Structure formats: structure tokens, C-alpha cells
Amino acid sequence: MRQHVPGNPTFVVENMPGAGSLIAANFLYSKAAQDGTVLGSVSRNIPNFAFMKSANANFDPLKFSWIGSPEMTHRACFVRTDSGVTAPEHLFEREVLMGGDGAGTSLSEMPILARNLLGMKFKVVDGYKGSTDIVLAMQRNEVHGLCQTVMAFAQAGQHLLDDGTVKMLFTTEKDRVAKYENKVPTIFEYAKTEEQRNILAFHASSLETGRPWLTPPNVPAERVQALRRAFDATMKDAGFLEEARQRKLEVDPRTGEHVEA
């Protein structure tokens, strides 16, 4: 991206793990420089944390400047086929253990929501350090499944889908996903009331932000525009696209204006 930003500045990457990106989002909102020299990439669930008034969400997502997203993905729940659950209907009859990495994080949130809202018998085992750890736990049969984005699961667990060890039970958006040949139902098909559908729709809305990049509040408008156009150019950059291909990452970008809307 640096070669597309005016002045070709050096980019320094700093990881700030913790609390499902809340630590990073709070830092960007209240401590980071507001001059365009600091960018962040956070969980797509960050806006929802604020809208739901989570205790540690000390930011207003409407005051960030959104730079763009490199991809849009789908979220799904994956379960081992030897768990006895091979269709969503089985979840109302049989308990399955799902890996999680802590209350309020996206990995733990979806199965808890499905249990409390729809009565699906998910039991969440928290304490894993991210999705890669949970995929390893699935291989060891410590837990039966995981709910996360399809692309993220593919990075660590595609081989489990390919050899039939794991099955995608359902996606979490309103409409079925065409790329799965409409064989995979959506969780909306198991909602019985309008209130349930509205809650599921709010939860699914976070997917529309993709994997968002943002700046702190109050960055001058011309600098936000420069960063947005540099991001857009990067998404079309031949070197970037080749590296993404080698890493088996899909590039399906959205502009900062789209994410902001």
C-alpha cells in the first residue's frame, strides 16, 4: 500500500491482540494520532460491540473514518460429521461442543446466540487462543465444531472439509449462498418469529463491513481520501493480487465509502 500513498511513507506493522479487537479499537479511538499516520484493521464485530453497549467498547463507530475492506465473506457453523449432527435439525436433539475464545468474541457469540435464541443445543467451551487452536482441538476431537467466517476456517481447516471430517451445517446470512449450490441452509430458516429474524439480521449485519480498515476520528478529510484511494489502488495492484493468490486468499474488496454506509 505504501507505494500508493502520497510520499510513499514507510509502513510499520504492530500487532495489538486482545478482546476480539476491542483493545485495538479503543486505542485507535482515544490514544492514536489523529493525523492519518495510524491505520487499524479490526474485527468486523467492532461496530456491534458499541451498538450493543458492551462494557469495554469505549468508542463510537460512527466517528471512525473507514478506509475499506479487502474481502467480503460469509459466516458458517462447522461440525465434525462423527458428532451425530449432520443437519441443523439435529441440533435441537443432540448437544455438540463448540470451541470459543472468550465471552463476547465472534467465535463464542454465534453458537451462544443460536442456543439462547433458537434452542439449538450448542455448548461452548471457551479458553482457546483463537480459531487455529480450535481447529486443532476439532482434529483431536476435544470439541465438535466452530462458528466463524468461511475464509478464516478454510485457512486452517479446509482439509477437514475436503476429507469429510467436518461439514458446514448452515450459514448465518439471510439468503443461501449460491457458491455452495444452495445445499447449505441459512440459520434464518430455523427462526420462527419476526423478533428472532430481526436479531439474526442485526448479528449478520457485521459481515457487511468485511474485514475493515479504519483511522481514528478527526483525521482531516483530504488525508482520509488519500488513504481510501491508496487502499483501492492496492486492491488492484498486481503484486498484491499475486501474493494473495499464493496465500489462497480471496480478494473481493469494498471501498471505504461502502463500509461507512
Coordinates of C-alpha atoms in Angstrom, one line a residue:
M1 CA 0.0 0.0 0.0
R2 CA 2.9 2.4 0.7
Q3 CA 3.6 3.0 -2.9
H4 CA 0.1 4.2 -3.5
V5 CA 0.1 6.7 -0.6
P6 CA 1.4 10.2 -1.5
G7 CA 5.0 10.5 -0.3
N8 CA 5.5 6.7 -0.2
P9 CA 5.7 6.5 3.7
T10 CA 7.1 3.5 5.5
F11 CA 4.5 1.2 7.0
V12 CA 5.2 -0.3 10.4
V13 CA 3.0 -3.2 11.5
E14 CA 2.1 -3.5 15.1
N15 CA 0.0 -6.4 16.5
M16 CA -2.3 -5.4 19.3
P17 CA -4.1 -8.6 20.2
G18 CA -6.8 -9.0 22.9
A19 CA -10.6 -9.0 23.5
G20 CA -11.6 -9.6 19.9
S21 CA -10.1 -6.3 18.6
L22 CA -11.6 -4.2 21.4
I23 CA -8.1 -3.2 22.7
A24 CA -7.1 -2.1 19.3
A25 CA -10.3 -0.2 18.6
N26 CA -10.2 1.6 22.0
F27 CA -6.6 2.5 21.2
L28 CA -7.4 3.9 17.8
Y29 CA -10.3 5.9 19.2
S30 CA -8.7 7.5 22.2
K31 CA -4.9 7.3 22.0
A32 CA -3.7 7.0 18.4
A33 CA -2.6 10.1 16.4
Q34 CA -5.5 11.6 14.5
D35 CA -3.4 12.9 11.6
G36 CA -3.7 9.9 9.2
T37 CA -0.4 8.3 10.2
V38 CA -2.2 5.5 12.1
L39 CA -4.4 2.9 10.4
G40 CA -6.1 -0.1 12.0
S41 CA -7.6 -3.4 10.9
V42 CA -10.1 -4.7 13.4
S43 CA -12.8 -7.4 13.8
R44 CA -15.9 -6.9 11.7
N45 CA -17.8 -7.2 15.0
I46 CA -16.4 -4.0 16.5
P47 CA -19.3 -1.7 15.5
N48 CA -21.8 -4.2 17.0
F49 CA -19.9 -4.2 20.3
A50 CA -20.6 -0.4 20.5
F51 CA -24.2 -0.6 19.4
M52 CA -24.9 -3.3 22.0
K53 CA -23.2 -1.1 24.6
S54 CA -20.6 -3.7 25.6
A55 CA -18.9 -2.7 28.8
N56 CA -15.4 -2.3 27.3
A57 CA -16.4 -0.7 24.0
N58 CA -15.2 2.8 24.7
F59 CA -15.7 4.2 21.2
D60 CA -18.4 5.5 18.7
P61 CA -18.0 3.5 15.5
L62 CA -19.7 6.3 13.5
K63 CA -16.8 8.6 14.3
F64 CA -14.1 6.4 12.8
S65 CA -13.1 7.0 9.2
W66 CA -13.5 3.7 7.3
I67 CA -10.8 3.1 4.7
G68 CA -12.1 -0.1 3.0
S69 CA -12.2 -3.9 3.2
P70 CA -10.1 -6.4 1.2
E71 CA -12.8 -9.0 1.2
M72 CA -16.4 -9.9 2.0
T73 CA -17.1 -13.3 3.4
H74 CA -19.8 -15.5 4.8
R75 CA -20.1 -16.9 8.4
A76 CA -21.0 -20.5 9.0
C77 CA -21.0 -23.2 11.7
F78 CA -18.9 -26.2 11.1
V79 CA -19.3 -29.5 12.9
R80 CA -17.5 -32.9 12.9
T81 CA -19.6 -35.4 11.0
D82 CA -19.0 -38.1 13.6
S83 CA -20.6 -35.9 16.3
G84 CA -24.0 -37.3 15.3
V85 CA -25.1 -33.9 14.0
T86 CA -25.1 -33.8 10.2
A87 CA -28.0 -31.4 9.7
P88 CA -29.2 -28.3 11.6
E89 CA -32.3 -30.2 12.7
H90 CA -30.2 -32.5 14.8
L91 CA -29.1 -29.5 16.9
F92 CA -32.5 -29.5 18.6
E93 CA -32.0 -33.1 19.7
R94 CA -28.3 -33.5 20.4
E95 CA -25.7 -31.4 22.2
V96 CA -22.5 -30.5 20.5
L97 CA -19.4 -28.9 21.9
M98 CA -18.2 -25.8 20.1
G99 CA -14.8 -24.1 20.6
G100 CA -14.7 -20.5 21.7
D101 CA -12.1 -17.9 22.7
G102 CA -14.0 -15.8 25.2
A103 CA -17.3 -14.2 26.1
G104 CA -18.3 -11.5 23.5
T105 CA -15.9 -12.6 20.8
S106 CA -17.3 -13.6 17.4
L107 CA -16.2 -17.3 17.8
S108 CA -18.2 -17.7 21.0
E109 CA -21.1 -15.3 20.1
M110 CA -22.7 -17.2 17.3
P111 CA -23.3 -20.6 19.0
I112 CA -24.5 -18.9 22.2
L113 CA -26.9 -16.8 20.1
A114 CA -28.2 -19.9 18.3
R115 CA -28.7 -21.7 21.6
N116 CA -30.4 -18.9 23.5
L117 CA -32.5 -17.6 20.6
L118 CA -33.5 -20.7 18.7
G119 CA -32.9 -23.6 21.2
M120 CA -30.0 -25.2 19.3
K121 CA -28.1 -27.4 21.7
F122 CA -24.6 -25.8 21.4
K123 CA -22.4 -25.9 24.4
V124 CA -19.4 -23.5 24.1
V125 CA -16.0 -24.4 25.5
D126 CA -14.2 -21.1 25.9
G127 CA -10.5 -20.6 26.6
Y128 CA -8.9 -21.4 23.2
K129 CA -6.4 -18.9 21.8
G130 CA -8.1 -18.2 18.5
S131 CA -9.6 -20.2 15.7
T132 CA -6.4 -22.1 14.8
D133 CA -6.3 -23.6 18.3
I134 CA -10.0 -24.6 17.9
V135 CA -9.4 -26.3 14.6
L136 CA -6.6 -28.3 16.2
A137 CA -9.0 -29.2 19.0
M138 CA -11.5 -30.4 16.5
Q139 CA -8.9 -32.6 14.9
R140 CA -8.2 -34.1 18.4
N141 CA -12.0 -34.5 18.9
E142 CA -11.8 -32.3 22.0
V143 CA -14.7 -30.2 20.6
H144 CA -17.1 -30.9 17.8
G145 CA -17.2 -27.6 16.0
L146 CA -16.6 -24.0 15.4
C147 CA -18.6 -21.0 14.1
Q148 CA -16.5 -18.5 12.1
T149 CA -16.1 -16.9 8.6
V150 CA -15.8 -19.3 5.8
M151 CA -12.5 -17.9 4.6
A152 CA -10.9 -18.0 8.0
F153 CA -11.9 -21.6 8.5
A154 CA -10.5 -22.5 5.1
Q155 CA -7.1 -21.2 6.2
A156 CA -6.7 -23.8 8.9
G157 CA -9.4 -26.4 8.3
Q158 CA -10.1 -26.7 4.6
H159 CA -8.6 -30.2 4.6
L160 CA -11.2 -31.3 7.2
L161 CA -14.0 -30.2 4.8
D162 CA -12.3 -31.9 1.8
D163 CA -11.9 -35.3 3.5
G164 CA -15.4 -35.2 5.0
T165 CA -14.3 -35.0 8.7
V166 CA -16.2 -31.7 9.0
K167 CA -19.4 -30.4 7.5
M168 CA -20.7 -26.9 7.0
L169 CA -24.1 -27.0 8.8
F170 CA -25.5 -23.6 8.0
T171 CA -24.6 -20.1 7.1
T172 CA -25.7 -17.1 9.1
E173 CA -26.9 -14.6 6.5
K174 CA -30.5 -14.2 5.4
D175 CA -30.1 -15.7 1.9
R176 CA -28.5 -19.0 0.9
V177 CA -25.0 -18.7 -0.6
A178 CA -25.0 -19.6 -4.3
K179 CA -21.4 -20.8 -4.3
Y180 CA -22.5 -23.7 -2.1
E181 CA -25.0 -24.7 -4.8
N182 CA -27.8 -23.8 -2.4
K183 CA -27.2 -27.1 -0.5
V184 CA -26.3 -25.3 2.8
P185 CA -29.3 -23.8 4.6
T186 CA -29.2 -20.5 6.5
I187 CA -29.9 -20.1 10.2
F188 CA -32.8 -17.9 9.2
E189 CA -34.7 -21.0 8.0
Y190 CA -34.9 -22.1 11.7
A191 CA -36.3 -18.8 13.0
K192 CA -40.0 -18.9 14.0
T193 CA -40.7 -15.2 14.9
E194 CA -40.1 -11.8 13.4
E195 CA -38.2 -10.9 16.5
Q196 CA -35.8 -13.8 16.0
R197 CA -35.3 -12.8 12.4
N198 CA -34.6 -9.2 13.4
I199 CA -32.0 -10.3 16.0
L200 CA -30.3 -12.7 13.5
A201 CA -30.3 -9.9 10.9
F202 CA -28.6 -7.5 13.3
H203 CA -25.9 -10.1 14.1
A204 CA -25.4 -10.8 10.4
S205 CA -25.0 -7.2 9.5
S206 CA -21.4 -7.1 10.8
L207 CA -20.5 -9.3 7.8
E208 CA -21.3 -6.3 5.5
T209 CA -18.2 -4.4 6.9
G210 CA -15.9 -7.2 5.6
R211 CA -12.5 -7.1 7.2
P212 CA -12.5 -3.4 7.8
W213 CA -9.6 -0.9 7.8
L214 CA -10.1 2.4 9.6
T215 CA -8.5 5.5 11.0
P216 CA -9.0 7.3 14.3
P217 CA -11.7 10.1 14.5
N218 CA -10.9 13.6 13.3
V219 CA -8.4 12.7 10.6
P220 CA -8.5 15.5 8.0
A221 CA -10.9 14.7 5.1
E222 CA -8.2 15.1 2.4
R223 CA -6.0 12.6 4.2
V224 CA -8.9 10.1 4.6
Q225 CA -9.5 10.4 0.9
A226 CA -5.8 9.8 0.1
L227 CA -5.8 6.7 2.2
R228 CA -9.0 5.4 0.7
R229 CA -7.7 5.8 -2.8
A230 CA -4.4 4.2 -1.9
F231 CA -6.3 1.3 -0.4
D232 CA -8.4 1.0 -3.6
A233 CA -5.3 1.0 -5.8
T234 CA -3.7 -1.6 -3.6
M235 CA -6.7 -3.9 -4.1
K236 CA -5.9 -3.8 -7.9
D237 CA -2.1 -4.0 -7.5
A238 CA -0.6 -6.9 -9.5
G239 CA 1.9 -7.7 -6.8
F240 CA -0.7 -7.7 -4.1
L241 CA -3.1 -9.8 -6.0
E242 CA -0.3 -12.4 -6.8
E243 CA 0.7 -12.6 -3.1
A244 CA -3.0 -13.1 -2.2
R245 CA -3.3 -15.8 -4.8
Q246 CA -0.2 -17.6 -3.4
R247 CA -1.7 -17.4 0.1
K248 CA -5.0 -18.7 -1.2
L249 CA -6.8 -15.5 0.0
E250 CA -9.8 -14.2 -1.9
V251 CA -9.7 -10.5 -2.8
D252 CA -13.3 -9.1 -3.0
P253 CA -12.8 -5.5 -1.9
R254 CA -15.2 -2.8 -0.8
T255 CA -14.4 0.9 -0.7
G256 CA -14.3 3.0 2.5
E257 CA -17.4 4.7 1.4
H258 CA -19.2 1.4 1.2
V259 CA -18.1 0.3 4.7
E260 CA -19.0 3.7 6.1
A261 CA -22.5 3.5 4.6

